[in-house]
mmCIF file of C-alpha atoms and ligand atoms in Angstrom:
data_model
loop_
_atom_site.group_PDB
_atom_site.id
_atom_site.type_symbol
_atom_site.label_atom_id
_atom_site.label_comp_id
_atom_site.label_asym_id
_atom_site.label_seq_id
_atom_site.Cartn_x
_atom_site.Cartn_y
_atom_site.Cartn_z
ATOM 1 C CA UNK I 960 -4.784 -44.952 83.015
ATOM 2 C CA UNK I 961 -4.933 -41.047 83.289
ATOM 3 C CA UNK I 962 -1.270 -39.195 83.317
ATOM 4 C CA UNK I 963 -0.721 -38.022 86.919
ATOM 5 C CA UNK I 964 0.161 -34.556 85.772
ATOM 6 C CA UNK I 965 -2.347 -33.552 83.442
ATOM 7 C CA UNK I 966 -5.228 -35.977 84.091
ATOM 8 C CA UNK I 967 -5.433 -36.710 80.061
ATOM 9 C CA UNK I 968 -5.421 -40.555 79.296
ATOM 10 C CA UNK I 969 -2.509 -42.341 78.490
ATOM 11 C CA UNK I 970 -2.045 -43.441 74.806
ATOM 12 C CA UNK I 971 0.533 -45.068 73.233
ATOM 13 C CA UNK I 972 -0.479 -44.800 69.869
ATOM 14 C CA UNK I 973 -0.375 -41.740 68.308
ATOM 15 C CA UNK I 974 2.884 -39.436 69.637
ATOM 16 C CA UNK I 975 0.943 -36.059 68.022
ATOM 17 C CA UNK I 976 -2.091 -36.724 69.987
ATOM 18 C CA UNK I 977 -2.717 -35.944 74.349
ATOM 19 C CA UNK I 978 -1.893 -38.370 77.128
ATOM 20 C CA UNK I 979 0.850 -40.094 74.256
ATOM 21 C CA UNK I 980 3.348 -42.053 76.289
ATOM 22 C CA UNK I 981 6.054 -44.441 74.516
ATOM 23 C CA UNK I 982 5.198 -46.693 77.226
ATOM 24 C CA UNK I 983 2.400 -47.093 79.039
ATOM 25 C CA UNK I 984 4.128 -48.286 82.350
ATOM 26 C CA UNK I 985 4.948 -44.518 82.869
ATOM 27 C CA UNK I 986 2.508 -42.499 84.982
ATOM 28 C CA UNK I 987 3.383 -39.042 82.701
ATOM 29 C CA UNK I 988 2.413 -38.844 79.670
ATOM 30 C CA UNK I 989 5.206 -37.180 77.194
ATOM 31 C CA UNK I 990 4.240 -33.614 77.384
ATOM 32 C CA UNK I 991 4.364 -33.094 81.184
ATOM 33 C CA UNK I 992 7.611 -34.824 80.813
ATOM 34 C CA UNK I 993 9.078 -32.663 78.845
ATOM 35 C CA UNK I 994 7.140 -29.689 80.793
ATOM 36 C CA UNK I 995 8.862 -31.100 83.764
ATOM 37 C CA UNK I 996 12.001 -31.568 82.984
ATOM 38 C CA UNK I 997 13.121 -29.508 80.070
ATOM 39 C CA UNK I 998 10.435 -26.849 80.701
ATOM 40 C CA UNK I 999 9.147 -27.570 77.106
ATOM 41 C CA UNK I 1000 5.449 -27.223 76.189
ATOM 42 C CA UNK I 1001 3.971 -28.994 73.491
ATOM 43 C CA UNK I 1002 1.133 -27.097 72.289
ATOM 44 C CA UNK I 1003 -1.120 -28.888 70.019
ATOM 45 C CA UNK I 1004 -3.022 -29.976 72.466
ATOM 46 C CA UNK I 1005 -7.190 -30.265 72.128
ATOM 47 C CA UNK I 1006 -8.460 -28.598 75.031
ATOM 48 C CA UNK I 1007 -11.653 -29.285 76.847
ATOM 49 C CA UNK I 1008 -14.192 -26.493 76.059
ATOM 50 C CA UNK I 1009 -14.705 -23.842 78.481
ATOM 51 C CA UNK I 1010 -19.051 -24.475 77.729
ATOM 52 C CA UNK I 1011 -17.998 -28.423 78.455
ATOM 53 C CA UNK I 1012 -16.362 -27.757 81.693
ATOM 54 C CA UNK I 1013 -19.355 -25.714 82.927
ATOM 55 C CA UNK I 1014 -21.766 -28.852 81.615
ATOM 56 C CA UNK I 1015 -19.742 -31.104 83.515
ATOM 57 C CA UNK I 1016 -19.403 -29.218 86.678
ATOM 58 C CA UNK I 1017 -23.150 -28.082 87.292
ATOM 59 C CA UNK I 1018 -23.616 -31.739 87.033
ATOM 60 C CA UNK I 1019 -21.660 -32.786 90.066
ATOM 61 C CA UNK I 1020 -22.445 -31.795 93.673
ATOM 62 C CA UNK I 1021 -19.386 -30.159 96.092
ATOM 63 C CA UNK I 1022 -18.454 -27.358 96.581
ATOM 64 C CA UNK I 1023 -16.192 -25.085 93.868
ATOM 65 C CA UNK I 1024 -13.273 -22.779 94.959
ATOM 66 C CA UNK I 1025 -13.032 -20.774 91.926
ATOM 67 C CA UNK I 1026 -9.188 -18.853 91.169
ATOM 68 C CA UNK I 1027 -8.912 -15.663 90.017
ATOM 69 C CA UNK I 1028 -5.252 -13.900 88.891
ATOM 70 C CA UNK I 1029 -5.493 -10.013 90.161
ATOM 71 C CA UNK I 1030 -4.367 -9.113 87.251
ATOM 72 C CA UNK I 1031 -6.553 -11.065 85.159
ATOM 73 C CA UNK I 1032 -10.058 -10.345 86.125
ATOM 74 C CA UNK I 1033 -12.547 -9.054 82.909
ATOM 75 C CA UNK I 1034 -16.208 -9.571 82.326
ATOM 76 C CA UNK I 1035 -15.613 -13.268 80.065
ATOM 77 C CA UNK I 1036 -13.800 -15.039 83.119
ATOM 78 C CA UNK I 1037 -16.487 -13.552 85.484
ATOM 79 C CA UNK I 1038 -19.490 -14.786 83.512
ATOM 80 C CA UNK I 1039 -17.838 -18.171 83.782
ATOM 81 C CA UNK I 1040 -17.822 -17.915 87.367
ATOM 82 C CA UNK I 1041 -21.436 -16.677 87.678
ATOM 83 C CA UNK I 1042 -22.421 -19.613 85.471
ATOM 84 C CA UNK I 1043 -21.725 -22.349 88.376
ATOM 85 C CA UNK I 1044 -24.031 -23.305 89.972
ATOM 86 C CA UNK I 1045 -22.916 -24.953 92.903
ATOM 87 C CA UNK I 1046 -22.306 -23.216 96.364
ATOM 88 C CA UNK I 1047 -19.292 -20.865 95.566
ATOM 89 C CA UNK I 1048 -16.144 -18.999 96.326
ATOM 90 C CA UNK I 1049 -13.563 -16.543 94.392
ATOM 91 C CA UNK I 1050 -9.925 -17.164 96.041
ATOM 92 C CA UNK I 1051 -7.816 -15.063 93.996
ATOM 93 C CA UNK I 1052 -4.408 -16.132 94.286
ATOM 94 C CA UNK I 1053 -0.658 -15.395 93.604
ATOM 95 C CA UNK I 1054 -1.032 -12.785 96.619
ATOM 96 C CA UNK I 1055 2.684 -12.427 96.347
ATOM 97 C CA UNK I 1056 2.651 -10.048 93.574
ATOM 98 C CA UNK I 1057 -0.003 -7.717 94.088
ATOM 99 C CA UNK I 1058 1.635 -4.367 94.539
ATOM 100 C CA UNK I 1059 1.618 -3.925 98.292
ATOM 101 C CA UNK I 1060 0.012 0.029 97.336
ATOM 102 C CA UNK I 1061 -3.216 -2.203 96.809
ATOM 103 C CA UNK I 1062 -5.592 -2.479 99.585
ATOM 104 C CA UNK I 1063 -6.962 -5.905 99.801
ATOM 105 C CA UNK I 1064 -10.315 -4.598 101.550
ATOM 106 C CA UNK I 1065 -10.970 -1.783 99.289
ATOM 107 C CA UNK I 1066 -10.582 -4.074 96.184
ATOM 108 C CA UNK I 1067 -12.776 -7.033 97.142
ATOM 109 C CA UNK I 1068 -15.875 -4.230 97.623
ATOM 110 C CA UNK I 1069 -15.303 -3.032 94.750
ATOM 111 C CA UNK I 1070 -15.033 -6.446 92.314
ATOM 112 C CA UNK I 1071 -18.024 -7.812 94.529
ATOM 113 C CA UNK I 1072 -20.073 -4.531 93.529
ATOM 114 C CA UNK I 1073 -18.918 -4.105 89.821
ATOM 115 C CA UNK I 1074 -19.137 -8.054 89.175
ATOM 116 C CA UNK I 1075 -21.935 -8.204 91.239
ATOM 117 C CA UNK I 1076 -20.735 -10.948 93.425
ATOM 118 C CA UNK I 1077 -22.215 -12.253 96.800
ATOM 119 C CA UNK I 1078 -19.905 -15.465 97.504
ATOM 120 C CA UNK I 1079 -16.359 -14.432 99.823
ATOM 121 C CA UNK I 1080 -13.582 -13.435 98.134
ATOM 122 C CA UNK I 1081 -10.128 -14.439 99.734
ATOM 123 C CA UNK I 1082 -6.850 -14.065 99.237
ATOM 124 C CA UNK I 1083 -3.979 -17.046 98.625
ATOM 125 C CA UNK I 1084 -0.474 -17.483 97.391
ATOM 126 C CA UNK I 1085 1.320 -21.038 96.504
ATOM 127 C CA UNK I 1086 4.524 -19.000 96.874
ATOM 128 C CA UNK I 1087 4.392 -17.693 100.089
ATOM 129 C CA UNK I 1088 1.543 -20.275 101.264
ATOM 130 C CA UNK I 1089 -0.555 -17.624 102.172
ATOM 131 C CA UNK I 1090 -4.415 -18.581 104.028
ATOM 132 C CA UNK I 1091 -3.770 -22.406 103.617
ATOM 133 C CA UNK I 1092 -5.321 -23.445 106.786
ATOM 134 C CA UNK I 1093 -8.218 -21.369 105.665
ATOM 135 C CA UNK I 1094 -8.345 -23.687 102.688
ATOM 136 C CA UNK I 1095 -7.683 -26.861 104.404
ATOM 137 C CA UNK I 1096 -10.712 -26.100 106.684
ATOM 138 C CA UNK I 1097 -13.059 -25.267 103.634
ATOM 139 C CA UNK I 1098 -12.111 -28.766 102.181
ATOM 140 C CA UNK I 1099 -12.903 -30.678 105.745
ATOM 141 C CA UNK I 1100 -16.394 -28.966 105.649
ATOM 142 C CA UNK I 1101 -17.048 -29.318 102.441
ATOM 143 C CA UNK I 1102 -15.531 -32.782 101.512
ATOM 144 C CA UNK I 1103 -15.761 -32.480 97.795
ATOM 145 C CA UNK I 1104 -14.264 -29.217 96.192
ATOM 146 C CA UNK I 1105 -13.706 -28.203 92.575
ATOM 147 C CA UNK I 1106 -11.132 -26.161 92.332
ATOM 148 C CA UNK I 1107 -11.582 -23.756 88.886
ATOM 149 C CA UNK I 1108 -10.661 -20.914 87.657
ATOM 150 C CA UNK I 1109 -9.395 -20.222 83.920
ATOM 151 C CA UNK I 1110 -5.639 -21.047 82.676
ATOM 152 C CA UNK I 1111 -2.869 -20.318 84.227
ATOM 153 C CA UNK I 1112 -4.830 -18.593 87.687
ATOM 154 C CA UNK I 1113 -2.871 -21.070 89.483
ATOM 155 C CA UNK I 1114 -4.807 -23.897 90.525
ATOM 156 C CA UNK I 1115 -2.631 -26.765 89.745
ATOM 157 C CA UNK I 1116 0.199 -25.069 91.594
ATOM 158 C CA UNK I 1117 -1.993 -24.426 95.005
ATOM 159 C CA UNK I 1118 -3.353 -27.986 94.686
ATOM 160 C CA UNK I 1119 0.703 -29.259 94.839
ATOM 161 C CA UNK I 1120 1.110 -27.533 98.190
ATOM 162 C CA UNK I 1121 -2.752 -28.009 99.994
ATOM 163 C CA UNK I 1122 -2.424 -32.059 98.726
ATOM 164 C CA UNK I 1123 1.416 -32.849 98.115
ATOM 165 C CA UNK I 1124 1.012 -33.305 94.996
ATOM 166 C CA UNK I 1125 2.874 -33.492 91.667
ATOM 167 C CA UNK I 1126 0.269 -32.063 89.078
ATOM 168 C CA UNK I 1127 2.223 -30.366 86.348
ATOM 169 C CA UNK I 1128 2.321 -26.382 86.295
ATOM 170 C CA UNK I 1129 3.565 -24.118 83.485
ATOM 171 C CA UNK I 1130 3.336 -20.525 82.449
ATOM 172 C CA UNK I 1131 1.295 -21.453 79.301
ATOM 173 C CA UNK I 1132 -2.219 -22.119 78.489
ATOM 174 C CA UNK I 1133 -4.053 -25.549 79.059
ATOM 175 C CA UNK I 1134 -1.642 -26.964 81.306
ATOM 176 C CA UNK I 1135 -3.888 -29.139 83.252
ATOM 177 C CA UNK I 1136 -6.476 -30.969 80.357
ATOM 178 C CA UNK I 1137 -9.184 -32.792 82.291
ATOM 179 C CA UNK I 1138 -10.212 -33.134 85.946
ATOM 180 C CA UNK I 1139 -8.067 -34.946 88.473
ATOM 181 C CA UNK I 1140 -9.489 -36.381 91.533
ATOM 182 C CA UNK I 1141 -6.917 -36.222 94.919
ATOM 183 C CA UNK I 1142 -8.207 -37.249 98.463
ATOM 184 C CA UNK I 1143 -6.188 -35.449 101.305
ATOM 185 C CA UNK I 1144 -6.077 -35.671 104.845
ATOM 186 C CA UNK I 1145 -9.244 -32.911 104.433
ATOM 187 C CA UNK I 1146 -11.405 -34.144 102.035
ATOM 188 C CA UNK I 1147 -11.581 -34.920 98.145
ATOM 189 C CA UNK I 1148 -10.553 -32.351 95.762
ATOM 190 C CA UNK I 1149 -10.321 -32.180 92.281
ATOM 191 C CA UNK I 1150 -8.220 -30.327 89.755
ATOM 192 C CA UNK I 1151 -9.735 -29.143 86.317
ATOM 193 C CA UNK I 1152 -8.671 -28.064 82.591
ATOM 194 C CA UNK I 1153 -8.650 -24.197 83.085
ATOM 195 C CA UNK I 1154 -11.076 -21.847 81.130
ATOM 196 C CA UNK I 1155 -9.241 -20.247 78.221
ATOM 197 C CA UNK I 1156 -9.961 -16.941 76.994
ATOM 198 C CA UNK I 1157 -11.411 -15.953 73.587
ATOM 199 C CA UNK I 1158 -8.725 -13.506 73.383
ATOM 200 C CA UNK I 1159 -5.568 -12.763 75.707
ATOM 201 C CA UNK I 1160 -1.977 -12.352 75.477
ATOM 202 C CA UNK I 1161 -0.378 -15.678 76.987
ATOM 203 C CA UNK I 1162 3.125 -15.999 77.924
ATOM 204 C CA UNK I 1163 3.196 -13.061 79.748
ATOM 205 C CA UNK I 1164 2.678 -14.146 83.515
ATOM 206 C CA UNK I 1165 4.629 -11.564 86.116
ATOM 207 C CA UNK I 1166 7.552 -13.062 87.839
ATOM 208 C CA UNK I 1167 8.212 -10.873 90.276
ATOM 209 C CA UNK I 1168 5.557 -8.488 92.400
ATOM 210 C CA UNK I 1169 3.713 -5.727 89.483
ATOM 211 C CA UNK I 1170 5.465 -2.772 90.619
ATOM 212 C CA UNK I 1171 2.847 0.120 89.534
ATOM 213 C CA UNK I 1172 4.526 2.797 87.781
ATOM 214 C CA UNK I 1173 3.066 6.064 86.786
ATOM 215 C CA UNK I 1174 3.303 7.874 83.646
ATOM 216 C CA UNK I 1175 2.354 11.627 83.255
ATOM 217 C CA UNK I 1176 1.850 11.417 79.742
ATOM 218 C CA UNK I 1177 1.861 14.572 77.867
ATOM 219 C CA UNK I 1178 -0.740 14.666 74.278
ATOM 220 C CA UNK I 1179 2.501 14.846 72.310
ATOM 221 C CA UNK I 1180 4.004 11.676 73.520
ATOM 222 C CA UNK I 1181 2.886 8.106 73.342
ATOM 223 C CA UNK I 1182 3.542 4.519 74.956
ATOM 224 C CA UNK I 1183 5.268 2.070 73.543
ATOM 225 C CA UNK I 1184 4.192 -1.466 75.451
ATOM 226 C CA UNK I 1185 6.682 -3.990 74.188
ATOM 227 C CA UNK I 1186 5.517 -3.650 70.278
ATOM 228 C CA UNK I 1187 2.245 -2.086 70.728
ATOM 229 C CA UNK I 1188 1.176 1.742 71.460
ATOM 230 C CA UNK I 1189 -1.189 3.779 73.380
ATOM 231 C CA UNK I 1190 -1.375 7.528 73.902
ATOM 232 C CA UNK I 1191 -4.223 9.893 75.054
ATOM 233 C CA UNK I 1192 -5.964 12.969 73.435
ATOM 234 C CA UNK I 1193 -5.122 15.424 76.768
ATOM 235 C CA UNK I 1194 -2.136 15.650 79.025
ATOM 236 C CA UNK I 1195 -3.078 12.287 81.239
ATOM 237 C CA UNK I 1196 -2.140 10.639 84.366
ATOM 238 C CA UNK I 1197 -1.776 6.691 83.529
ATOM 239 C CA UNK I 1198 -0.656 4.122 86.283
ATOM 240 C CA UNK I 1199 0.340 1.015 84.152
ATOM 241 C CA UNK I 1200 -0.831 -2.909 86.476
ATOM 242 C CA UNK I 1201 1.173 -4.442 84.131
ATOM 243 C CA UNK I 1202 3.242 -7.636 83.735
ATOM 244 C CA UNK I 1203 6.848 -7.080 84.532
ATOM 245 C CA UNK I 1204 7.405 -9.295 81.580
ATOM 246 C CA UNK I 1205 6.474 -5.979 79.402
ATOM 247 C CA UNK I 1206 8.952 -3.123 78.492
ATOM 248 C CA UNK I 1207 7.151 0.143 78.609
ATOM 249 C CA UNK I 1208 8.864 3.299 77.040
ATOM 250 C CA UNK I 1209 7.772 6.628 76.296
ATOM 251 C CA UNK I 1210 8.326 8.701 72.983
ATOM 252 C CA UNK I 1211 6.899 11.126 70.754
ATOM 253 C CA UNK I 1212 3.499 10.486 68.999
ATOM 254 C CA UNK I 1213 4.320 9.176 65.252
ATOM 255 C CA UNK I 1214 1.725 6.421 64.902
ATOM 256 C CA UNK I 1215 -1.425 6.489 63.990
ATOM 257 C CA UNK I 1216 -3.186 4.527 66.115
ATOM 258 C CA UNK I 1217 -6.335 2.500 64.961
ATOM 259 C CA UNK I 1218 -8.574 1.287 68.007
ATOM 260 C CA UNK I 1219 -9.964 3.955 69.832
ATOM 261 C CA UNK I 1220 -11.862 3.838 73.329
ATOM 262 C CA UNK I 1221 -13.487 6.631 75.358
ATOM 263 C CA UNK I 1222 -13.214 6.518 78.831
ATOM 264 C CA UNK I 1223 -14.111 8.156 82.069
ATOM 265 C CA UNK I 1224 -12.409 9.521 84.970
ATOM 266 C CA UNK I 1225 -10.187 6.684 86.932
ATOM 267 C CA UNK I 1226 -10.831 3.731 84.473
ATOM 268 C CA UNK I 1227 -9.061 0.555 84.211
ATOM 269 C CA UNK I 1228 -8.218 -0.285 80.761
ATOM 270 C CA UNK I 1229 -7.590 -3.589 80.469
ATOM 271 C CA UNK I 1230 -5.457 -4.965 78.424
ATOM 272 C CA UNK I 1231 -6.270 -9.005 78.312
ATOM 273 C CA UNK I 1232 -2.914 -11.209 79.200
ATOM 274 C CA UNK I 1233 -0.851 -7.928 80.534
ATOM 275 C CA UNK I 1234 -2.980 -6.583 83.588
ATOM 276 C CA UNK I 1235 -4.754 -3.222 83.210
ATOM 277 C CA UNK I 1236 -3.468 0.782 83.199
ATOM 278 C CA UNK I 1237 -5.610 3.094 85.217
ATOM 279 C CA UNK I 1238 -6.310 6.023 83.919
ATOM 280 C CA UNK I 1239 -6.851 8.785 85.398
ATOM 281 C CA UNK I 1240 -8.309 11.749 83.127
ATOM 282 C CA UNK I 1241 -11.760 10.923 80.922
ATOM 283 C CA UNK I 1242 -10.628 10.730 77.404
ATOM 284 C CA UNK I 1243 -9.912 9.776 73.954
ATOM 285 C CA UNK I 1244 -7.439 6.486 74.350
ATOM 286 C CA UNK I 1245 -6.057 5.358 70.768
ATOM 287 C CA UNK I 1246 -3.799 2.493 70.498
ATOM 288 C CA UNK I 1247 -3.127 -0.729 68.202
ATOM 289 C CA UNK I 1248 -3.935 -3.469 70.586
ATOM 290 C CA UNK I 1249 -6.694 -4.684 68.846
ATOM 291 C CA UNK I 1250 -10.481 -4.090 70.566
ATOM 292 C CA UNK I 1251 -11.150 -7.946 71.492
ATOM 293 C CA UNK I 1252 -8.173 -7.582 73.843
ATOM 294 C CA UNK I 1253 -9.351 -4.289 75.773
ATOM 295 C CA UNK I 1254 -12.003 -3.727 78.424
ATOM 296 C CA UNK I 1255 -12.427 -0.931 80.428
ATOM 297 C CA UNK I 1256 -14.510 -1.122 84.473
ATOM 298 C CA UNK I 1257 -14.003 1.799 86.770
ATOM 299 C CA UNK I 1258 -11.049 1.273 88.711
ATOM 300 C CA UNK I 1259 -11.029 -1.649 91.003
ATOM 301 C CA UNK I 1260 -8.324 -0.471 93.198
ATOM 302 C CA UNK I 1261 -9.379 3.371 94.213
ATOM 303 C CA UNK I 1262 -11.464 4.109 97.460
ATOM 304 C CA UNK I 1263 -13.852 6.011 95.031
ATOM 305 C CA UNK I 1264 -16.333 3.672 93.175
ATOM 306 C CA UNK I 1265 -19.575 4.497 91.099
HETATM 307 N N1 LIG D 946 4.109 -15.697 91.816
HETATM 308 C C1 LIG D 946 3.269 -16.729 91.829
HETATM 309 N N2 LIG D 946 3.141 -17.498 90.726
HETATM 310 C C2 LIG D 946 2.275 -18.536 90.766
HETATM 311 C C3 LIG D 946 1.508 -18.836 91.932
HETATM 312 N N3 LIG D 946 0.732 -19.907 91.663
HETATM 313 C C4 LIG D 946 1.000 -20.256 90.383
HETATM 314 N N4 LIG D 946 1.927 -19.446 89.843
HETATM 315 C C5 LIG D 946 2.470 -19.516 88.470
HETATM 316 O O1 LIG D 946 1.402 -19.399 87.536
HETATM 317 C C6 LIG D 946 1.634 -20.239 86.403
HETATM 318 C C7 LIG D 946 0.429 -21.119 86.163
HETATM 319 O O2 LIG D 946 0.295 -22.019 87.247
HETATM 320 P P1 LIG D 946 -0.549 -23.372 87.129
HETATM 321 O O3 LIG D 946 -0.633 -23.950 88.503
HETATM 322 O O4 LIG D 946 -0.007 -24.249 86.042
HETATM 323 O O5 LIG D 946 -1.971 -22.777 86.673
HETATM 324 P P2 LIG D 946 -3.309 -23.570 86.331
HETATM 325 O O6 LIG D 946 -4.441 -22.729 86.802
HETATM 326 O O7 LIG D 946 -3.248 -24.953 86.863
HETATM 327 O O8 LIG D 946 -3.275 -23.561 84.719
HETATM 328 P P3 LIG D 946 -4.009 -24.600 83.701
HETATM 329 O O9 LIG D 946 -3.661 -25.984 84.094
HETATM 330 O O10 LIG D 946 -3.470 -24.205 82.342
HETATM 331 O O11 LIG D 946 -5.484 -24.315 83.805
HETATM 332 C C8 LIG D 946 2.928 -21.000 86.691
HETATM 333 O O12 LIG D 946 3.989 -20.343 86.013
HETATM 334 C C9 LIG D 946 3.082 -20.878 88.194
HETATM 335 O O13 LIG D 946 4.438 -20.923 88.606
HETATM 336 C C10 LIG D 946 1.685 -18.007 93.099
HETATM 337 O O14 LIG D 946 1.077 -18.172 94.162
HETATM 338 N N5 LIG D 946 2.574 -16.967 92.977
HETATM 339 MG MG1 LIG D 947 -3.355 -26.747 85.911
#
């Protein structure tokens, strides 16, 4: 028997292992209780590897909605996507709190052209149960859809509403830990162990829309993100993407700052776990986020695009 929430098997063996259950009449196994009800996440948990869930899925045939979080989108979680290879789509979801400054047109062009991607892009929400029907269609073509997408994108959560479900959802990594068939009124569908990054931030999901907010940020002054820094070698125009779980403040320069990144004209730097901060001035960009958690694109959200 698989638990109903996470799709790990049940065990009743061994209460520091997955899928352990005191007894194995229950349909949840111990951790998604306690997710459930107390909000509690156990976390030593062996996830499924992001290489195994890309062997697995290129051997099945369907169809594969793939999630992507607007504010997480960097080259890793792309190349995971462009490694299936069964007919595709990008849905990127939680719709609800993408600043309402952002124009949905503008920034599918541009990720299709930067991430060089052909498939539709579309939007959804499980809050505000945004393009369902649009879903529900796909899935009565298509009969058989994967629905992937790395942690926390929200697939879980849009499964609950499309099927009626009760799959367990949490704001941490590796909710969900192996693939869990549903048949709906549409069509089979399956829920999968999200894709966890090398390195990110977790913990940090928005909970409310990202409201952008722009900094002009003399030389002499630096950023203070929650514990970490950045600052820029000229007078700069930054507009922070960031999670509203993340206290930004602004004070004079007194660190030195060790990673440093060069960038162009209207760059996202992104800032893995948190969202991304565009700037707008080519320059020097120092900070102590270390460099496996940046990545810079030109911005995604601008008209302007090279
Ligand atoms: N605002 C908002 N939050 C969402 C939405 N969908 C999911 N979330 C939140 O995102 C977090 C992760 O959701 P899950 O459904 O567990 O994500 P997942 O992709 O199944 O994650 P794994 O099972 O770890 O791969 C939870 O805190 C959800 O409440 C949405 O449409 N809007
Ligand atoms: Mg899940």
């Amino acid at each position: 028997m698989k638990c109903i929430g996470c799709g790990t098997l049940l065990q009743n063996t061994d209460p520091t292992l997955d899928g352990y259950t005191p007894n194995l009449d229950n349909k949840l196994c111990q951790r998604c209780f306690k997710i459930k009800h107390y909000g509690e996440n156990i976390t030593n948990i062996k996830p499924i590897l992001n290489e195994d869930i890309i062997t697995n899925i290129n051997k099945q045939k369907g169809f594969v909605i793939f999630l992507l979080d607007f504010l997480n989108i960097y080259k890793e979680i792309i190349a995971a996507y462009q490694k299936i290879k069964l007919p595709k789509m990008i849905v990127i979801t939680k719709s609800d709190l993408i600043p309402k400054n952002i124009k949905k047109d503008i920034l599918v062009n541009n990720i299709k052209r930067y991430y060089k991607i052909n498939e539709d892009i579309i939007f959804t929400s499980s809050k505000h149960k945004e393009n369902l029907n649009v879903l529900k269609n796909i899935i009565t073509v298509k009969e058989k859809v994967y629905f992937l997408g790395f942690t926390n994108s929200g697939k879980s959560s849009l499964i609950n509403i499309l099927s009626n479900s009760n799959l367990t959802i949490s704001k941490r990594a590796n909710t969900t830990l192996d693939f869990i068939k549903i048949k709906t009124e549409e069509g089979i569908i399956f829920d999968s162990p999200g894709f966890v990054p090398k390195n990110f931030l977790d913990n940090m999901l928005p909970k409310s829309i990202i409201r952008p907010v722009t900094y002009q940020l003399k030389n002499k002054y630096e950023l203070k993100l929650n514990d970490n820094y950045l600052c820029s070698d000229i007078d700069n125009n930054l507009v922070l993407y960031l999670t509203n779980e993340i206290r930004v403040d602004k004070r004079v320069k007194k660190m030195n700052l060790p990673t440093e990144i060069n960038v162009n004209d209207n760059t996202d730097l992104i800032i893995k776990g948190l969202g991304f901060i565009l700037i707008k001035k080519g320059s020097l960009i120092k900070t102590d986020f270390t460099a496996n958690l940046l990545e810079t694109r030109p911005t995604i959200i601008g008209g302007k695009h090279e």
